[in-house]
Amino acid sequence: MAKVEAVIFDMDGLMFDTEVLYYEASKAVAKKNDLTYTWEFHEKYIGISDEEFHKAIHLKYETKQAETLINESGKALLEHVEINGLRKKKGLLELLDYLESNSIKKIVASSSIKSLVTLFLEKEQLSHYFDAIIGGDEVSRAKPSPEIYEKAWKKVAIPKEKNACVRGFA
């Protein structure tokens, strides 16, 4: 096996405990608008692009309801993060420090849009650890397609054989 020169990180569920935050924000907005929003529905879309999730919302709800749920949930999530911050996963800082001390490049490749990934990293003062960020809005095919990983290793000019990928699991 080749020496690892770069590690590609997923964000949601791996670096930060965000999946429950996304669910709670959507559930609160749905309740406020007399809509039903369940964990069973939500968990089907964990790890996919925002675009695909929004399509599913539009299929489940009428257009106005869908737009309200999408827009207000995003605002509720950002407000929560601004006030409370994010919960970093146990061991994240130690892993980042280890990789940093061994001159191993670090990339975030997330299904979330790049501006949200950047905001979360800045909010938690982690931006300086990463050599590159790839958001779901920068690729045409969402995970599990390898496109986002291909873009990540090309961005740091490390051959794919020398990359390791760390992903969260639902």
Short mmCIF file of C-alpha atoms in Angstrom, two decimals:
data_model
loop_
_atom_site.label_atom_id
_atom_site.label_comp_id
_atom_site.label_asym_id
_atom_site.label_seq_id
_atom_site.Cartn_x
_atom_site.Cartn_y
_atom_site.Cartn_z
CA MET A 1 0.00 0.00 0.00
CA ALA A 2 1.23 3.50 -0.89
CA LYS A 3 1.99 6.01 1.86
CA VAL A 4 -1.05 8.20 2.52
CA GLU A 5 -0.36 11.79 1.53
CA ALA A 6 -3.89 13.18 1.80
CA VAL A 7 -7.05 12.40 3.75
CA ILE A 8 -10.48 13.31 2.42
CA PHE A 9 -13.07 14.00 5.12
CA ASP A 10 -16.84 13.87 4.91
CA MET A 11 -18.34 16.57 7.14
CA ASP A 12 -21.89 15.81 8.27
CA GLY A 13 -21.98 13.07 10.85
CA LEU A 14 -18.22 12.57 10.78
CA MET A 15 -16.65 15.88 11.78
CA PHE A 16 -19.75 17.43 13.30
CA ASP A 17 -22.91 15.96 14.77
CA THR A 18 -25.12 17.80 12.26
CA GLU A 19 -27.70 15.29 11.08
CA VAL A 20 -29.84 15.72 14.18
CA LEU A 21 -29.53 19.52 13.86
CA TYR A 22 -30.80 19.38 10.26
CA TYR A 23 -33.68 17.16 11.34
CA GLU A 24 -34.65 19.30 14.35
CA ALA A 25 -34.60 22.50 12.27
CA SER A 26 -36.83 20.95 9.59
CA LYS A 27 -39.17 19.39 12.14
CA ALA A 28 -39.62 22.69 14.01
CA VAL A 29 -40.38 24.58 10.80
CA ALA A 30 -42.77 21.86 9.65
CA LYS A 31 -44.62 21.94 12.97
CA LYS A 32 -44.88 25.73 12.83
CA ASN A 33 -46.47 25.37 9.37
CA ASP A 34 -48.80 22.45 10.29
CA LEU A 35 -46.77 19.94 8.27
CA THR A 36 -45.61 16.49 9.25
CA TYR A 37 -41.87 15.83 9.12
CA THR A 38 -40.58 12.51 10.42
CA TRP A 39 -37.17 11.01 11.12
CA GLU A 40 -38.09 8.14 8.78
CA PHE A 41 -38.46 10.60 5.90
CA HIS A 42 -35.37 12.59 6.88
CA GLU A 43 -32.99 9.66 7.27
CA LYS A 44 -33.62 8.47 3.70
CA TYR A 45 -31.81 11.57 2.47
CA ILE A 46 -28.81 11.70 4.80
CA GLY A 47 -25.63 12.05 2.78
CA ILE A 48 -27.18 13.13 -0.51
CA SER A 49 -26.91 16.52 -2.16
CA ASP A 50 -29.13 19.41 -1.13
CA GLU A 51 -30.50 19.46 -4.66
CA GLU A 52 -31.71 15.86 -4.43
CA PHE A 53 -33.13 16.44 -0.96
CA HIS A 54 -35.00 19.53 -2.16
CA LYS A 55 -36.49 17.51 -5.02
CA ALA A 56 -37.77 14.99 -2.48
CA ILE A 57 -39.28 17.82 -0.40
CA HIS A 58 -41.06 19.14 -3.50
CA LEU A 59 -42.46 15.67 -4.21
CA LYS A 60 -43.75 15.32 -0.65
CA TYR A 61 -45.26 18.78 -0.16
CA GLU A 62 -47.09 21.37 -2.23
CA THR A 63 -44.78 23.94 -3.86
CA LYS A 64 -45.36 26.77 -1.36
CA GLN A 65 -45.03 24.39 1.61
CA ALA A 66 -41.85 22.90 0.17
CA GLU A 67 -40.26 26.31 -0.39
CA THR A 68 -41.20 27.43 3.12
CA LEU A 69 -39.77 24.27 4.64
CA ILE A 70 -36.51 24.51 2.67
CA ASN A 71 -35.93 28.23 3.27
CA GLU A 72 -37.01 28.45 6.90
CA SER A 73 -35.20 25.24 7.88
CA GLY A 74 -31.97 26.65 6.49
CA LYS A 75 -32.44 29.86 8.46
CA ALA A 76 -33.30 27.93 11.65
CA LEU A 77 -30.18 25.80 11.26
CA LEU A 78 -27.92 28.82 10.77
CA GLU A 79 -29.46 30.59 13.78
CA HIS A 80 -28.87 27.51 15.95
CA VAL A 81 -25.25 27.22 14.82
CA GLU A 82 -24.63 30.94 15.34
CA ILE A 83 -25.95 30.77 18.92
CA ASN A 84 -24.80 27.30 19.99
CA GLY A 85 -21.99 26.35 17.62
CA LEU A 86 -21.55 22.77 16.48
CA ARG A 87 -20.62 19.63 18.36
CA LYS A 88 -17.33 18.33 17.03
CA LYS A 89 -17.06 14.55 16.97
CA LYS A 90 -14.81 12.98 19.56
CA GLY A 91 -11.24 12.54 18.31
CA LEU A 92 -11.54 15.02 15.43
CA LEU A 93 -9.01 17.52 16.76
CA GLU A 94 -6.54 14.81 17.69
CA LEU A 95 -6.78 13.31 14.20
CA LEU A 96 -6.36 16.69 12.51
CA ASP A 97 -3.35 17.48 14.71
CA TYR A 98 -1.80 14.09 13.92
CA LEU A 99 -2.25 14.56 10.17
CA GLU A 100 -0.91 18.11 10.41
CA SER A 101 2.18 17.01 12.34
CA ASN A 102 2.86 14.39 9.64
CA SER A 103 2.41 16.87 6.75
CA ILE A 104 -0.59 14.97 5.38
CA LYS A 105 -2.96 17.12 3.33
CA LYS A 106 -6.58 17.34 4.44
CA ILE A 107 -9.62 17.97 2.26
CA VAL A 108 -13.31 18.24 3.12
CA ALA A 109 -15.57 16.66 0.48
CA SER A 110 -19.16 17.16 1.62
CA SER A 111 -22.58 16.77 0.05
CA SER A 112 -23.44 20.07 1.74
CA ILE A 113 -22.99 23.25 -0.26
CA LYS A 114 -19.50 24.74 -0.06
CA SER A 115 -20.62 27.98 1.63
CA LEU A 116 -22.16 25.97 4.50
CA VAL A 117 -19.07 23.77 4.87
CA THR A 118 -16.88 26.90 4.94
CA LEU A 119 -19.17 28.56 7.50
CA PHE A 120 -19.09 25.51 9.80
CA LEU A 121 -15.29 25.19 9.59
CA GLU A 122 -14.86 28.91 10.30
CA LYS A 123 -17.37 28.86 13.14
CA GLU A 124 -15.50 26.01 14.82
CA GLN A 125 -12.06 27.51 13.99
CA LEU A 126 -10.98 24.53 11.87
CA SER A 127 -10.44 26.18 8.48
CA HIS A 128 -6.68 26.39 8.93
CA TYR A 129 -6.40 22.60 9.01
CA PHE A 130 -7.74 22.07 5.49
CA ASP A 131 -5.95 22.40 2.18
CA ALA A 132 -9.16 22.30 0.14
CA ILE A 133 -12.94 22.17 0.45
CA ILE A 134 -15.26 20.60 -2.12
CA GLY A 135 -18.99 21.15 -1.69
CA GLY A 136 -21.86 19.18 -3.14
CA ASP A 137 -22.75 22.19 -5.27
CA GLU A 138 -19.43 21.85 -7.11
CA VAL A 139 -20.13 18.43 -8.61
CA SER A 140 -22.77 17.18 -11.02
CA ARG A 141 -23.32 13.82 -9.33
CA ALA A 142 -23.82 13.40 -5.57
CA LYS A 143 -22.37 10.68 -3.39
CA PRO A 144 -22.04 7.76 -3.66
CA SER A 145 -20.70 8.81 -7.07
CA PRO A 146 -16.90 9.11 -6.83
CA GLU A 147 -16.92 12.50 -8.59
CA ILE A 148 -16.50 14.55 -5.40
CA TYR A 149 -13.51 12.42 -4.31
CA GLU A 150 -11.92 12.66 -7.75
CA LYS A 151 -12.23 16.43 -7.59
CA ALA A 152 -10.73 16.44 -4.08
CA TRP A 153 -7.56 14.55 -4.91
CA LYS A 154 -7.07 16.52 -8.11
CA LYS A 155 -7.41 19.79 -6.17
CA VAL A 156 -4.44 18.88 -3.95
CA ALA A 157 -2.53 17.15 -6.78
CA ILE A 158 -2.14 13.86 -4.91
CA PRO A 159 -2.66 10.60 -6.86
CA LYS A 160 -5.78 8.73 -5.76
CA GLU A 161 -3.67 5.77 -4.61
CA LYS A 162 -2.13 8.04 -1.96
CA ASN A 163 -5.45 9.33 -0.60
CA ALA A 164 -7.54 7.92 2.22
CA CYS A 165 -11.21 8.76 2.65
CA VAL A 166 -12.96 9.04 6.00
CA ARG A 167 -16.75 8.99 5.81
CA GLY A 168 -19.58 9.00 8.28
CA PHE A 169 -22.14 6.25 8.36
CA ALA A 170 -25.88 6.60 8.76
#
